PDB file of C-alpha atoms in Angstrom:
ATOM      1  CA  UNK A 917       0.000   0.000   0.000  1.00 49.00           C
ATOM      2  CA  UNK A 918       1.403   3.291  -1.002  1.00 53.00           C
ATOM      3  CA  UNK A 919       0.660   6.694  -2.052  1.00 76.00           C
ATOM      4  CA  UNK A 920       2.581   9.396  -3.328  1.00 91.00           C
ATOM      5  CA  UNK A 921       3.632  12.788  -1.166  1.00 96.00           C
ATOM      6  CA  UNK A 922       1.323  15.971  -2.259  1.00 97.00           C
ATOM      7  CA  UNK A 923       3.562  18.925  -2.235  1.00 95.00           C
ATOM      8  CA  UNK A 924       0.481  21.203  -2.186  1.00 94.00           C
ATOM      9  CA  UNK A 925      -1.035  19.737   1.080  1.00 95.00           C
ATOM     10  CA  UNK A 926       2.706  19.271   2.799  1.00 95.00           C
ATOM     11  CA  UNK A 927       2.988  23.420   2.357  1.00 94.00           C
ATOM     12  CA  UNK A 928      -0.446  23.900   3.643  1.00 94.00           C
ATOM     13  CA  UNK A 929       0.184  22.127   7.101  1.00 94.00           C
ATOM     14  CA  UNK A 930       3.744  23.617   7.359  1.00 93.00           C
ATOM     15  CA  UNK A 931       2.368  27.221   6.553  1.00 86.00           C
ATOM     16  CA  UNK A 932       4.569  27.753   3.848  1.00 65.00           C
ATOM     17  CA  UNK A 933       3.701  31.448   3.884  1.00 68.00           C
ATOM     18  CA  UNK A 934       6.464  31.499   6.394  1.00 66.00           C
ATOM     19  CA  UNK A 935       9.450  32.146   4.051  1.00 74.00           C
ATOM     20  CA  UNK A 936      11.636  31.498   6.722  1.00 86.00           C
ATOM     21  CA  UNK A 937      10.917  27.502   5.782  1.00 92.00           C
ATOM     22  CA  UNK A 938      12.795  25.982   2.716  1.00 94.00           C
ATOM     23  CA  UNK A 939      10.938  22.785   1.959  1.00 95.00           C
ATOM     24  CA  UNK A 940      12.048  20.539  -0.963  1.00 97.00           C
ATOM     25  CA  UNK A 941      10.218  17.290  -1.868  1.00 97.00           C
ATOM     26  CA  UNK A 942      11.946  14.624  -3.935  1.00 96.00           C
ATOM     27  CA  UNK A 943      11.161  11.453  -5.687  1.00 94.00           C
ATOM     28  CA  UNK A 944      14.589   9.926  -4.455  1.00 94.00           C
ATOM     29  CA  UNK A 945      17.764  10.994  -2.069  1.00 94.00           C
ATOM     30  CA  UNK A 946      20.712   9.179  -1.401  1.00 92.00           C
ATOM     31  CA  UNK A 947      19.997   9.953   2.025  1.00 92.00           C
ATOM     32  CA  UNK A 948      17.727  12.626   3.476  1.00 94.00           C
ATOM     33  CA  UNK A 949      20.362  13.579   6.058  1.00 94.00           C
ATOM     34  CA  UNK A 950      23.285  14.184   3.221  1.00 94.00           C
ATOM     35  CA  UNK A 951      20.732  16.038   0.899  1.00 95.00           C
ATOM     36  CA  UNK A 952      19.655  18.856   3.318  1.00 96.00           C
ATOM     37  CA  UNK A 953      23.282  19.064   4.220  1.00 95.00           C
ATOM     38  CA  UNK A 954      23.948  19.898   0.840  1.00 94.00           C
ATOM     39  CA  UNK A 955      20.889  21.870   0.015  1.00 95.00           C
ATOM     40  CA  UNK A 956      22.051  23.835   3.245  1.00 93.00           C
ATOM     41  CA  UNK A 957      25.512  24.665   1.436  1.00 90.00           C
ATOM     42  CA  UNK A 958      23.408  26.007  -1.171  1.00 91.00           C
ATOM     43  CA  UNK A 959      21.123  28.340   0.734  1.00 87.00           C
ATOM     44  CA  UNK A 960      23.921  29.850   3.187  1.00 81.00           C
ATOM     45  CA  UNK A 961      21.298  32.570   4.116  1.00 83.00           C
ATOM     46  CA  UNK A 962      18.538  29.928   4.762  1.00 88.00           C
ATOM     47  CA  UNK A 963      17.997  28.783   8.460  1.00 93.00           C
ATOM     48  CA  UNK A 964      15.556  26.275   8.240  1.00 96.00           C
ATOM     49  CA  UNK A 965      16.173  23.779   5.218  1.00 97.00           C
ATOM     50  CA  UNK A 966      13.115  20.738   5.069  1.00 97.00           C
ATOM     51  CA  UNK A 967      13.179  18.021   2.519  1.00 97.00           C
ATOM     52  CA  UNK A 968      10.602  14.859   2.399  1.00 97.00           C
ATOM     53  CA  UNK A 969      12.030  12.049   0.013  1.00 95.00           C
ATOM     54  CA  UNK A 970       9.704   8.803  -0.902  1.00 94.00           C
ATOM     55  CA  UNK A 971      12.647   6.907  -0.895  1.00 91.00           C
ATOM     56  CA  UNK A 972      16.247   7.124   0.353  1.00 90.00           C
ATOM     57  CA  UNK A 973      18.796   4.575  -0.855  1.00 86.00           C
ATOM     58  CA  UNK A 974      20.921   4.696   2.043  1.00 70.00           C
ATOM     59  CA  UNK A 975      18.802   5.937   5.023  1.00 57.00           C
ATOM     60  CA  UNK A 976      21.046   5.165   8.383  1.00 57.00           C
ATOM     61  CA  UNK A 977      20.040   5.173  12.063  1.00 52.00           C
ATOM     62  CA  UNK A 978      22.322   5.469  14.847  1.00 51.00           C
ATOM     63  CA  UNK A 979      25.269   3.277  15.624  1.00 46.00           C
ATOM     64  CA  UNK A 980      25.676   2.958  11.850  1.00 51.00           C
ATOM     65  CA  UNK A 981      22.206   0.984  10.990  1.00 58.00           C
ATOM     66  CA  UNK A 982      20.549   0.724   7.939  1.00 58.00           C
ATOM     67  CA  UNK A 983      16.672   2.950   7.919  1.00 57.00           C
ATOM     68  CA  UNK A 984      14.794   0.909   5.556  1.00 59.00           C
ATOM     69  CA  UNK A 985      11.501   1.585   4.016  1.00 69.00           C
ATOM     70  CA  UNK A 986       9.686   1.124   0.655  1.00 76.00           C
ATOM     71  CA  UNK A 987       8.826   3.348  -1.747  1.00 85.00           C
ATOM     72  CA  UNK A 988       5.715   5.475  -0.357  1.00 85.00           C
ATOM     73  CA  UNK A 989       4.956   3.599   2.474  1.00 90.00           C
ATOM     74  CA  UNK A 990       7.414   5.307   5.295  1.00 91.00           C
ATOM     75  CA  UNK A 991       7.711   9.231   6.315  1.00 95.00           C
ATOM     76  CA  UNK A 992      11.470   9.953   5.629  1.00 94.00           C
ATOM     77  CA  UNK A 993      12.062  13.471   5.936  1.00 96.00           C
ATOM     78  CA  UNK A 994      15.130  15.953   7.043  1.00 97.00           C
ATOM     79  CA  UNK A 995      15.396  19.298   8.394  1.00 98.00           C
ATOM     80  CA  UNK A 996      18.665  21.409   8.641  1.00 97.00           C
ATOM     81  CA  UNK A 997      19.256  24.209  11.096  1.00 97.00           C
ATOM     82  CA  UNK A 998      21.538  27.011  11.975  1.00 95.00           C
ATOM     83  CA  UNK A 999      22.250  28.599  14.917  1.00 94.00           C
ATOM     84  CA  UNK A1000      25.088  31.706  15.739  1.00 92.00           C
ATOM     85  CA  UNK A1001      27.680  31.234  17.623  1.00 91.00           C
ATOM     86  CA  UNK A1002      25.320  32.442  20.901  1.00 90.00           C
ATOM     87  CA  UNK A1003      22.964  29.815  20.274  1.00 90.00           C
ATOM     88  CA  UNK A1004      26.021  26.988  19.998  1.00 87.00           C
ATOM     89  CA  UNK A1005      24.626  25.759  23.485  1.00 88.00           C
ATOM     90  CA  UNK A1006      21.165  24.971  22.933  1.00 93.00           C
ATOM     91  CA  UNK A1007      22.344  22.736  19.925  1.00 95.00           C
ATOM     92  CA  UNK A1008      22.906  19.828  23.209  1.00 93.00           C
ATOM     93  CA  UNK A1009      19.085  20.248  23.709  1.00 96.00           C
ATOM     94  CA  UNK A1010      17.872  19.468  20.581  1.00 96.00           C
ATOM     95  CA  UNK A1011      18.042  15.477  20.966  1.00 95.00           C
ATOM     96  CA  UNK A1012      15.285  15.431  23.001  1.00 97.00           C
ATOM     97  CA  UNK A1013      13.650  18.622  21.486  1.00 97.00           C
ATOM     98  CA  UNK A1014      12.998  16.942  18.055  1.00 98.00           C
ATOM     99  CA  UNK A1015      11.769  13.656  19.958  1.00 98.00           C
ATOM    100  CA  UNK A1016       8.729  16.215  21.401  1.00 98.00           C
ATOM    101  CA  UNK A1017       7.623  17.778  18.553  1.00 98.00           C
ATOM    102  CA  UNK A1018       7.486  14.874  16.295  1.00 98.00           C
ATOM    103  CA  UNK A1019       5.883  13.296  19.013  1.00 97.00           C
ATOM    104  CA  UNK A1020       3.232  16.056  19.035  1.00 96.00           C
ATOM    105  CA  UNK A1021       2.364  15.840  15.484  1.00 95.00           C
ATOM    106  CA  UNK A1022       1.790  12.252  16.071  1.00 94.00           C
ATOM    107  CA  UNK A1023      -0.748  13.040  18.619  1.00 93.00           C
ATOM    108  CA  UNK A1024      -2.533  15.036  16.416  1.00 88.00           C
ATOM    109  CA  UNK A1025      -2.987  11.355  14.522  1.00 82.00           C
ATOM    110  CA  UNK A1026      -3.367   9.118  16.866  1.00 83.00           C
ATOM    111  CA  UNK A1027      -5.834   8.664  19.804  1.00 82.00           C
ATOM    112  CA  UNK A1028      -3.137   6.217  21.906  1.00 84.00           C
ATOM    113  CA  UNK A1029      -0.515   7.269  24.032  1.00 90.00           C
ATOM    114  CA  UNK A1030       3.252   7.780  22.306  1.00 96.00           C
ATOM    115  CA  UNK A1031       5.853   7.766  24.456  1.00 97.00           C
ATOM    116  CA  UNK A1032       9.617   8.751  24.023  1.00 97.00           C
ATOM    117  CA  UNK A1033      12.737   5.998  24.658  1.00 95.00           C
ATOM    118  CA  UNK A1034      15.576   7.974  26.294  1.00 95.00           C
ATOM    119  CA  UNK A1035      16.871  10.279  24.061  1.00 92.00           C
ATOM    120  CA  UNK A1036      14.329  10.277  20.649  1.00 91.00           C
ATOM    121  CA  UNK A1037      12.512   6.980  19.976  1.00 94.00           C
ATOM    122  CA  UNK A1038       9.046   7.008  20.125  1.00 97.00           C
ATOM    123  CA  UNK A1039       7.197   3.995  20.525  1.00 97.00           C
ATOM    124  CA  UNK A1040       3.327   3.241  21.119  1.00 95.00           C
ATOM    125  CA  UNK A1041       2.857  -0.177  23.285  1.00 93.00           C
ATOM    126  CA  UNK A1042       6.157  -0.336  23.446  1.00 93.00           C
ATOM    127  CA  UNK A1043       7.060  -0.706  19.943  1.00 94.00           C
ATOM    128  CA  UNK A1044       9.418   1.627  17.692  1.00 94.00           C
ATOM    129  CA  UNK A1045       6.831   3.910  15.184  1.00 95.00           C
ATOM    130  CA  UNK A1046       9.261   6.333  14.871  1.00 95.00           C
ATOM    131  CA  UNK A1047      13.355   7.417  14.975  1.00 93.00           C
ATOM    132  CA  UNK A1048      15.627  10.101  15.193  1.00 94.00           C
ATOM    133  CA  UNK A1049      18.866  11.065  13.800  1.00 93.00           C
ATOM    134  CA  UNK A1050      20.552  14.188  14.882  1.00 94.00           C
ATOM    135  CA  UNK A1051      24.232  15.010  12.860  1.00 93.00           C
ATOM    136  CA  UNK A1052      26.400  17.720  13.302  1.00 92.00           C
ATOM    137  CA  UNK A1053      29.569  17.837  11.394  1.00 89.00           C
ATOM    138  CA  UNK A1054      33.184  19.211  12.212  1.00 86.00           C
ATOM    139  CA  UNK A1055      33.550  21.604   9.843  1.00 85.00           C
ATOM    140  CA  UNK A1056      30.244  23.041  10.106  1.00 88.00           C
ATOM    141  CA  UNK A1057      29.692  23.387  13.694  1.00 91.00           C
ATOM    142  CA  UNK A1058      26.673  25.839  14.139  1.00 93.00           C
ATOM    143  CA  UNK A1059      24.377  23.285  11.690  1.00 95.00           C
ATOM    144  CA  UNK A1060      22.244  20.578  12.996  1.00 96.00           C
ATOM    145  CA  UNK A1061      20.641  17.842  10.605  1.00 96.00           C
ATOM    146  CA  UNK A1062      17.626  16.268  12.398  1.00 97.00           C
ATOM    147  CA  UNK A1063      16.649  13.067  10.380  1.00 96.00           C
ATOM    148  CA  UNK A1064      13.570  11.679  11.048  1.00 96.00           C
ATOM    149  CA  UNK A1065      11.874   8.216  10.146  1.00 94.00           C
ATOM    150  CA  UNK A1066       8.319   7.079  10.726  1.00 95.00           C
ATOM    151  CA  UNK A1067       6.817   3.991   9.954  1.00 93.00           C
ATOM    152  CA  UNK A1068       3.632   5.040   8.160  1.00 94.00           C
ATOM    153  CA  UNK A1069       2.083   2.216   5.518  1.00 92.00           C
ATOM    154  CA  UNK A1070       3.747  -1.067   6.280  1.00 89.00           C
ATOM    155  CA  UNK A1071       2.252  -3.803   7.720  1.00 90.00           C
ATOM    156  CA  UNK A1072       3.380  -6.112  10.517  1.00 88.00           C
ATOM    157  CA  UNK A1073       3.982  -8.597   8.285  1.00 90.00           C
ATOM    158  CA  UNK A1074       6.090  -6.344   5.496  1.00 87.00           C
ATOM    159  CA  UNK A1075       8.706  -5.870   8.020  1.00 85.00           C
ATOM    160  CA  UNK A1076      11.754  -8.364   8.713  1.00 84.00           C
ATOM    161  CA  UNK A1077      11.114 -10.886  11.051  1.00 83.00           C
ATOM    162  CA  UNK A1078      13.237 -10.072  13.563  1.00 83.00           C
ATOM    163  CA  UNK A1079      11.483  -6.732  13.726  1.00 84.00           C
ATOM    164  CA  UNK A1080       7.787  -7.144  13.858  1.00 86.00           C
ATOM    165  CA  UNK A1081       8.157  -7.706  17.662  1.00 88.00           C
ATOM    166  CA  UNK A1082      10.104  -5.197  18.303  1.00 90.00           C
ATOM    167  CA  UNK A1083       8.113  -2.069  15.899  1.00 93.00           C
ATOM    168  CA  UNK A1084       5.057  -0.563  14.523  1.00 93.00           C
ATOM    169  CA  UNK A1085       3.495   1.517  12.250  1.00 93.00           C
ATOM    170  CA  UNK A1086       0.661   4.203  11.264  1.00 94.00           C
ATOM    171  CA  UNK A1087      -1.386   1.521   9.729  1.00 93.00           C
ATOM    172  CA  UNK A1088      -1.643  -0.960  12.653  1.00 93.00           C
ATOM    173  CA  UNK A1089      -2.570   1.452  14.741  1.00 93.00           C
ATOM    174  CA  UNK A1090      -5.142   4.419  12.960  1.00 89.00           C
ATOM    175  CA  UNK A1091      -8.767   2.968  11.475  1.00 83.00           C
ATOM    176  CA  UNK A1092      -8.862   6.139   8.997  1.00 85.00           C
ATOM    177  CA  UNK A1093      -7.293   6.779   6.468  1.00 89.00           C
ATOM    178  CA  UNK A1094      -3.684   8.175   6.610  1.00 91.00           C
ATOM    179  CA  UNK A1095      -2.102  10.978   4.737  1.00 94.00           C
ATOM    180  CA  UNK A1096       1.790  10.868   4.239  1.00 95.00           C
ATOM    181  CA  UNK A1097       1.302  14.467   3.259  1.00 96.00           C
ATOM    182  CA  UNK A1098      -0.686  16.335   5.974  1.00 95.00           C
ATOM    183  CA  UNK A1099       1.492  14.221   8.502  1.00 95.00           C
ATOM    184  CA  UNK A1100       4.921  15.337   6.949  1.00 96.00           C
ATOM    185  CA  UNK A1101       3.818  18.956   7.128  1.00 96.00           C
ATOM    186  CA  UNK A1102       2.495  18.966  10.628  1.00 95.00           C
ATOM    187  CA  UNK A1103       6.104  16.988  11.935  1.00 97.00           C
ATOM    188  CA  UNK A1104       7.905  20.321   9.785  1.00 97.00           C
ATOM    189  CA  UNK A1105       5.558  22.360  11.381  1.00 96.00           C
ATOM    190  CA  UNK A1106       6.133  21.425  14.929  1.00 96.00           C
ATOM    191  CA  UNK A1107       9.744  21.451  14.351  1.00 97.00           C
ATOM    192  CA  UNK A1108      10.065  25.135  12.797  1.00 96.00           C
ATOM    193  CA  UNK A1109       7.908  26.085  15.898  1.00 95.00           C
ATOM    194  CA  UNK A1110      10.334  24.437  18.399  1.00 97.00           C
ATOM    195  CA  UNK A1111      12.782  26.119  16.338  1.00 96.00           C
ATOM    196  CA  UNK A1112      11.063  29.828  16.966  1.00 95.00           C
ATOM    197  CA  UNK A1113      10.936  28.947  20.299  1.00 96.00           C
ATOM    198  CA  UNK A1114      14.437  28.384  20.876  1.00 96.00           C
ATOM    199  CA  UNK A1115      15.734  31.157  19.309  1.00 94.00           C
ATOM    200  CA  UNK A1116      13.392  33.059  21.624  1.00 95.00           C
ATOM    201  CA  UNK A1117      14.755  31.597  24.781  1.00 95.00           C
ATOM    202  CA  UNK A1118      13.328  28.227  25.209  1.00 96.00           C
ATOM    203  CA  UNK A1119      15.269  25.606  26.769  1.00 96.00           C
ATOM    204  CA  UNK A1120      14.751  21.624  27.198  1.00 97.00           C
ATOM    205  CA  UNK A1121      14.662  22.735  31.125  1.00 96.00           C
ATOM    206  CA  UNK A1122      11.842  24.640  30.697  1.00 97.00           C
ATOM    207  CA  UNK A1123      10.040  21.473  28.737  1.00 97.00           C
ATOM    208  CA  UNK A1124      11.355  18.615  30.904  1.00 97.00           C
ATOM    209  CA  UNK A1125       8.127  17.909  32.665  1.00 98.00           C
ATOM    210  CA  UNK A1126       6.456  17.170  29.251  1.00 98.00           C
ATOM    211  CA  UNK A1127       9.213  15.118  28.073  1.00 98.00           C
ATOM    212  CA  UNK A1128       9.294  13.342  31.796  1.00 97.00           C
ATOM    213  CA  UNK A1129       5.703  12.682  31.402  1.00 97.00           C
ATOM    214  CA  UNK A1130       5.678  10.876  28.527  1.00 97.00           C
ATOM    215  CA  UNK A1131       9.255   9.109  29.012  1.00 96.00           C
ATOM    216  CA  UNK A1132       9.020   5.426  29.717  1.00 94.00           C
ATOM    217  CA  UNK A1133      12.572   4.833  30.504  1.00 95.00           C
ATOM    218  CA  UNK A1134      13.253   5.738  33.983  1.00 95.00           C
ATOM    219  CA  UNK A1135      12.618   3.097  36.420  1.00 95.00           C
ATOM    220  CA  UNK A1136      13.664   0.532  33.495  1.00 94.00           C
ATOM    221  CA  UNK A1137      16.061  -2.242  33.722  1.00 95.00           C
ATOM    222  CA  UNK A1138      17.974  -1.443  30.468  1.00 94.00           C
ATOM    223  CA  UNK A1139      21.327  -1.913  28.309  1.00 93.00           C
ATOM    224  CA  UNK A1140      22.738   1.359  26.892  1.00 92.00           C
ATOM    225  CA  UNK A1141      25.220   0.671  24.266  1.00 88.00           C
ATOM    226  CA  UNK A1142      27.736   4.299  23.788  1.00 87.00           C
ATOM    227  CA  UNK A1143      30.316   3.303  20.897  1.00 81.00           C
ATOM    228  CA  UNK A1144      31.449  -0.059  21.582  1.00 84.00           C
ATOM    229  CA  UNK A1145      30.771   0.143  25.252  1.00 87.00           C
ATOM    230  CA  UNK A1146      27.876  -1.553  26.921  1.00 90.00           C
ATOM    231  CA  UNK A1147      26.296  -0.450  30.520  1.00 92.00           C
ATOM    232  CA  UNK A1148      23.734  -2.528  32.546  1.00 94.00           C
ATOM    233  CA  UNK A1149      21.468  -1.242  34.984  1.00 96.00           C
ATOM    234  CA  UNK A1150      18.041   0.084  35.970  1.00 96.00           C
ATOM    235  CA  UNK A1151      17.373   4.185  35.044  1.00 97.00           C
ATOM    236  CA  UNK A1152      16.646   6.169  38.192  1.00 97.00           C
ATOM    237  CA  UNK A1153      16.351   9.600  36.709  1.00 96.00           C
ATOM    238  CA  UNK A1154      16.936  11.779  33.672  1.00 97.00           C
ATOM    239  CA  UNK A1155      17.840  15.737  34.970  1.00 97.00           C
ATOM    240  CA  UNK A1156      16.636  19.074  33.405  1.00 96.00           C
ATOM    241  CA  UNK A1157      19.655  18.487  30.703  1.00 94.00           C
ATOM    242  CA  UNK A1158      18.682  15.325  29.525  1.00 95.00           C
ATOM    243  CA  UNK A1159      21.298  13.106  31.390  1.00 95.00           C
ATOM    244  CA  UNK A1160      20.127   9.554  32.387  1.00 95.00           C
ATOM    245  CA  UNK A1161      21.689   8.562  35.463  1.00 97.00           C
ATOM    246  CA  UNK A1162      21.823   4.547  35.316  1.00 96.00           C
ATOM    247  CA  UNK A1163      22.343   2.104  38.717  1.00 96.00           C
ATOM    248  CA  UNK A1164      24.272  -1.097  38.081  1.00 94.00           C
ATOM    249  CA  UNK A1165      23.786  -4.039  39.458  1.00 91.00           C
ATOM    250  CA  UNK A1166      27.603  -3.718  41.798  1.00 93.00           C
ATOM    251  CA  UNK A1167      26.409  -0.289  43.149  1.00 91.00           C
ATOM    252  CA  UNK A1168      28.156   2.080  40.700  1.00 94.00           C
ATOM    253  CA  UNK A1169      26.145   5.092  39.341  1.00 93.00           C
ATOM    254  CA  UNK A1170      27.044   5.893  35.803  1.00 93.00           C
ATOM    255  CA  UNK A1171      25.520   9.165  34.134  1.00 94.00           C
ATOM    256  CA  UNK A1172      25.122   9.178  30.443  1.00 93.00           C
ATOM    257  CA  UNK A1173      24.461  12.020  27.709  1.00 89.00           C
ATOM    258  CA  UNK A1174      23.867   9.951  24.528  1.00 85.00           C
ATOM    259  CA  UNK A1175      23.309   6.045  23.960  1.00 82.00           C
ATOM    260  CA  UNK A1176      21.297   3.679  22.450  1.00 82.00           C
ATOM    261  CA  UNK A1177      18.880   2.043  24.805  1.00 83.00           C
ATOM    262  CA  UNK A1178      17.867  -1.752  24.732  1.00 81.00           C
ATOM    263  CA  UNK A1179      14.736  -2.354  27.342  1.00 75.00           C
ATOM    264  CA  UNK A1180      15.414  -5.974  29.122  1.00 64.00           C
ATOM    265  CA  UNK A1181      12.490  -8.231  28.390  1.00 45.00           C
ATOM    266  CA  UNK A1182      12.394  -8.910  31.969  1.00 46.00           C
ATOM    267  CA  UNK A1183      10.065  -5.763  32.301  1.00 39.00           C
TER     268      UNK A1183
END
């Protein structure tokens, strides 16, 4: 089941009469990530740079994982954004800033609960419907790439087997009908406000009860794998920057500010 991205109705839920927004739409990206990087060295005076692609070739997730989904069936989009050099600092927030607002367009879809896996999954029942990957590069240190994927039009069955316990998607979960479109424009949309809200002051500090409320980690028995290093232990908080402070099993407190989390199936 697929259908094709509407540029028209994308612009109409962003509010393209912003001009501040740059969207692009395209058939097919190597990656969504690389091609707003690139249509960011283009527009040098452009702040906020949004493409939607119905298919990447080479979609990645974090620790070097392959983002896989057919041809107009997933939501693979890409927003770049610049900040001067006395905004540098609020670039740390942003992990868990993008992980809100995409998970409040997906609340204006859905009528179940989505919650947020420390720092930017978001799962409903406990199941993966949508990730987030955030890439800043050396030489172009005031520029974040937030690269988003959402599981949209495939079916339990479509994905690989060693997935379909483990995610979910639009279509398993919503009785109406779905539109790629609208939803790609309100996910820009809440972005570009988050966005205008930062510039203006706001912090993740000042949003951490939202994010705590709908966080499922702490209080988890988890693994949380940073580069090639593994930590074991159950979450007892996450602070007003967005560190998760982890107990192991010997005692030891370990504090962590990025990671991929694997929830034990013992809880």
């Amino acid at each position: 089941m697929s259908d094709r991205l509407d540029r028209h109705k994308i612009e109409e839920h962003i509010g393209i009469e912003n001009t501040a927004i740059s969207f692009y739409l395209e058939d097919e990206v190597t990656s969504t990530n690389d091609r707003v990087f690139a249509l960011c060295q283009q527009e040098e005076q452009a702040n906020f740079v949004a493409l939607c692609a119905e298919f990447q070739q080479q979609g990645r997730g974090r620790r070097g994982r392959t983002w896989f989904s057919r041809k107009g069936e997933g939501l693979m989009l890409s927003v770049g954004l610049t900040f001067s050099d006395e905004q540098a600092a609020v670039m740390q927030d942003w992990p868990f800033l993008t992980a809100l607002a995409v998970r409040r367009a997906l609340l204006w879809y859905l009528d179940l609960d989505v919650a947020i896996k420390w720092p930017n999954d978001l799962l409903v029942d406990g199941k993966k419907i949508a990730g987030i990957l955030i890439e800043r590069r050396a030489k172009y240190p005031n520029r974040l790439i937030l690269g988003i994927g959402m599981n949209v039009l495939t079916r339990k069955e479509e994905f690989e087997p060693d997935l379909q316990s483990r995610v979910t998607s639009l279509i398993e979960l919503v009785k109406r009908p779905i539109d790629r479109s609208a939803l790609a424009g309100e996910v820009i949309a809440a972005i570009y406000r988050t966005y205008v809200d930062v510039l203006q002051g706001q912090r993740f500090h000042d949003l951490y009860d939202e994010f705590i409320a709908s966080c499922e980690t702490i209080g988890k028995r988890v693994t949380v794998h940073v580069g090639e290093h593994r930590h074991e232990g159950v979450v007892t908080k996450i602070d007003r920057e967005g560190t998760l402070f982890l107990q192991k099993e010997n005692g030891e407190s370990v504090t962590l500010i990025s990671g991929e989390i694997v929830m034990q199936i013992d809880q």
